[in-house]
Amino acid sequence: MTDEPTFGPEENEIMAAARAAKARQIAAENTPEPAKIGKWGMAAIGAGVGSAAVAAAMLYANRGKKKR
């Protein structure tokens, strides 16, 4: 038998919203915690952003030069 009470055919919108909220709460409690990014993970992201910034600066600096 389930712990959830059964509602008759006269279930109104308030009862349906309460049932949906209870289902979301149970699902949230059973969801594992997301993995955390460590110090080295953040450094890798920073290196990626830094190299993209350098590449953008080089493209910007070279945009006015004429090619032969």
PDB file of C-alpha atoms in Angstrom:
ATOM      1  CA  MET A   1       0.000   0.000   0.000  1.00  0.00           C
ATOM      2  CA  THR A   2       1.273   3.509  -0.745  1.00  0.00           C
ATOM      3  CA  ASP A   3       1.726   6.313   1.757  1.00  0.00           C
ATOM      4  CA  GLU A   4      -0.001   8.752  -0.553  1.00  0.00           C
ATOM      5  CA  PRO A   5      -3.681   9.318   0.213  1.00  0.00           C
ATOM      6  CA  THR A   6      -6.090   8.532  -2.565  1.00  0.00           C
ATOM      7  CA  PHE A   7      -8.465  11.201  -3.724  1.00  0.00           C
ATOM      8  CA  GLY A   8     -11.814  10.539  -5.254  1.00  0.00           C
ATOM      9  CA  PRO A   9     -13.022  11.772  -8.603  1.00  0.00           C
ATOM     10  CA  GLU A  10     -13.801  15.120  -6.957  1.00  0.00           C
ATOM     11  CA  GLU A  11     -10.143  16.115  -6.633  1.00  0.00           C
ATOM     12  CA  ASN A  12      -9.989  19.898  -7.066  1.00  0.00           C
ATOM     13  CA  GLU A  13      -7.101  22.069  -8.264  1.00  0.00           C
ATOM     14  CA  ILE A  14      -5.830  22.670  -4.729  1.00  0.00           C
ATOM     15  CA  MET A  15      -5.574  18.962  -4.001  1.00  0.00           C
ATOM     16  CA  ALA A  16      -3.913  18.358  -7.372  1.00  0.00           C
ATOM     17  CA  ALA A  17      -1.382  21.147  -6.701  1.00  0.00           C
ATOM     18  CA  ALA A  18      -0.641  19.714  -3.243  1.00  0.00           C
ATOM     19  CA  ARG A  19      -0.126  16.252  -4.721  1.00  0.00           C
ATOM     20  CA  ALA A  20       2.194  17.648  -7.422  1.00  0.00           C
ATOM     21  CA  ALA A  21       4.186  19.639  -4.832  1.00  0.00           C
ATOM     22  CA  LYS A  22       4.610  16.543  -2.675  1.00  0.00           C
ATOM     23  CA  ALA A  23       5.827  14.563  -5.715  1.00  0.00           C
ATOM     24  CA  ARG A  24       8.356  17.325  -6.558  1.00  0.00           C
ATOM     25  CA  GLN A  25       9.588  17.356  -2.961  1.00  0.00           C
ATOM     26  CA  ILE A  26      10.112  13.590  -2.935  1.00  0.00           C
ATOM     27  CA  ALA A  27      11.906  13.751  -6.296  1.00  0.00           C
ATOM     28  CA  ALA A  28      14.164  16.558  -5.057  1.00  0.00           C
ATOM     29  CA  GLU A  29      15.077  14.613  -1.932  1.00  0.00           C
ATOM     30  CA  ASN A  30      16.075  11.604  -4.028  1.00  0.00           C
ATOM     31  CA  THR A  31      18.238  13.619  -6.435  1.00  0.00           C
ATOM     32  CA  PRO A  32      21.996  13.300  -5.817  1.00  0.00           C
ATOM     33  CA  GLU A  33      24.091  16.394  -5.190  1.00  0.00           C
ATOM     34  CA  PRO A  34      25.843  17.788  -8.284  1.00  0.00           C
ATOM     35  CA  ALA A  35      29.583  17.347  -8.570  1.00  0.00           C
ATOM     36  CA  LYS A  36      31.567  20.302  -7.331  1.00  0.00           C
ATOM     37  CA  ILE A  37      34.338  21.886  -9.375  1.00  0.00           C
ATOM     38  CA  GLY A  38      37.587  21.818  -7.441  1.00  0.00           C
ATOM     39  CA  LYS A  39      40.340  24.389  -7.452  1.00  0.00           C
ATOM     40  CA  TRP A  40      42.043  22.795 -10.473  1.00  0.00           C
ATOM     41  CA  GLY A  41      38.784  22.668 -12.419  1.00  0.00           C
ATOM     42  CA  MET A  42      38.371  26.410 -12.005  1.00  0.00           C
ATOM     43  CA  ALA A  43      41.986  26.941 -13.109  1.00  0.00           C
ATOM     44  CA  ALA A  44      41.301  25.024 -16.324  1.00  0.00           C
ATOM     45  CA  ILE A  45      38.248  27.169 -17.004  1.00  0.00           C
ATOM     46  CA  GLY A  46      40.310  30.293 -16.323  1.00  0.00           C
ATOM     47  CA  ALA A  47      43.037  29.124 -18.719  1.00  0.00           C
ATOM     48  CA  GLY A  48      40.420  28.576 -21.418  1.00  0.00           C
ATOM     49  CA  VAL A  49      38.942  32.032 -20.921  1.00  0.00           C
ATOM     50  CA  GLY A  50      42.422  33.584 -20.855  1.00  0.00           C
ATOM     51  CA  SER A  51      43.488  31.985 -24.124  1.00  0.00           C
ATOM     52  CA  ALA A  52      40.231  33.058 -25.762  1.00  0.00           C
ATOM     53  CA  ALA A  53      40.909  36.622 -24.606  1.00  0.00           C
ATOM     54  CA  VAL A  54      44.437  36.514 -26.040  1.00  0.00           C
ATOM     55  CA  ALA A  55      43.121  35.189 -29.366  1.00  0.00           C
ATOM     56  CA  ALA A  56      40.476  37.934 -29.497  1.00  0.00           C
ATOM     57  CA  ALA A  57      43.092  40.602 -28.723  1.00  0.00           C
ATOM     58  CA  MET A  58      45.341  39.318 -31.532  1.00  0.00           C
ATOM     59  CA  LEU A  59      42.457  39.358 -34.015  1.00  0.00           C
ATOM     60  CA  TYR A  60      41.530  42.884 -32.952  1.00  0.00           C
ATOM     61  CA  ALA A  61      45.117  44.122 -33.162  1.00  0.00           C
ATOM     62  CA  ASN A  62      45.644  42.670 -36.644  1.00  0.00           C
ATOM     63  CA  ARG A  63      42.353  43.804 -38.165  1.00  0.00           C
ATOM     64  CA  GLY A  64      43.680  47.113 -39.552  1.00  0.00           C
ATOM     65  CA  LYS A  65      46.787  45.736 -41.252  1.00  0.00           C
ATOM     66  CA  LYS A  66      46.673  45.356 -45.008  1.00  0.00           C
ATOM     67  CA  LYS A  67      47.545  42.020 -46.536  1.00  0.00           C
ATOM     68  CA  ARG A  68      49.624  41.923 -49.717  1.00  0.00           C
TER      69      ARG A  68
END
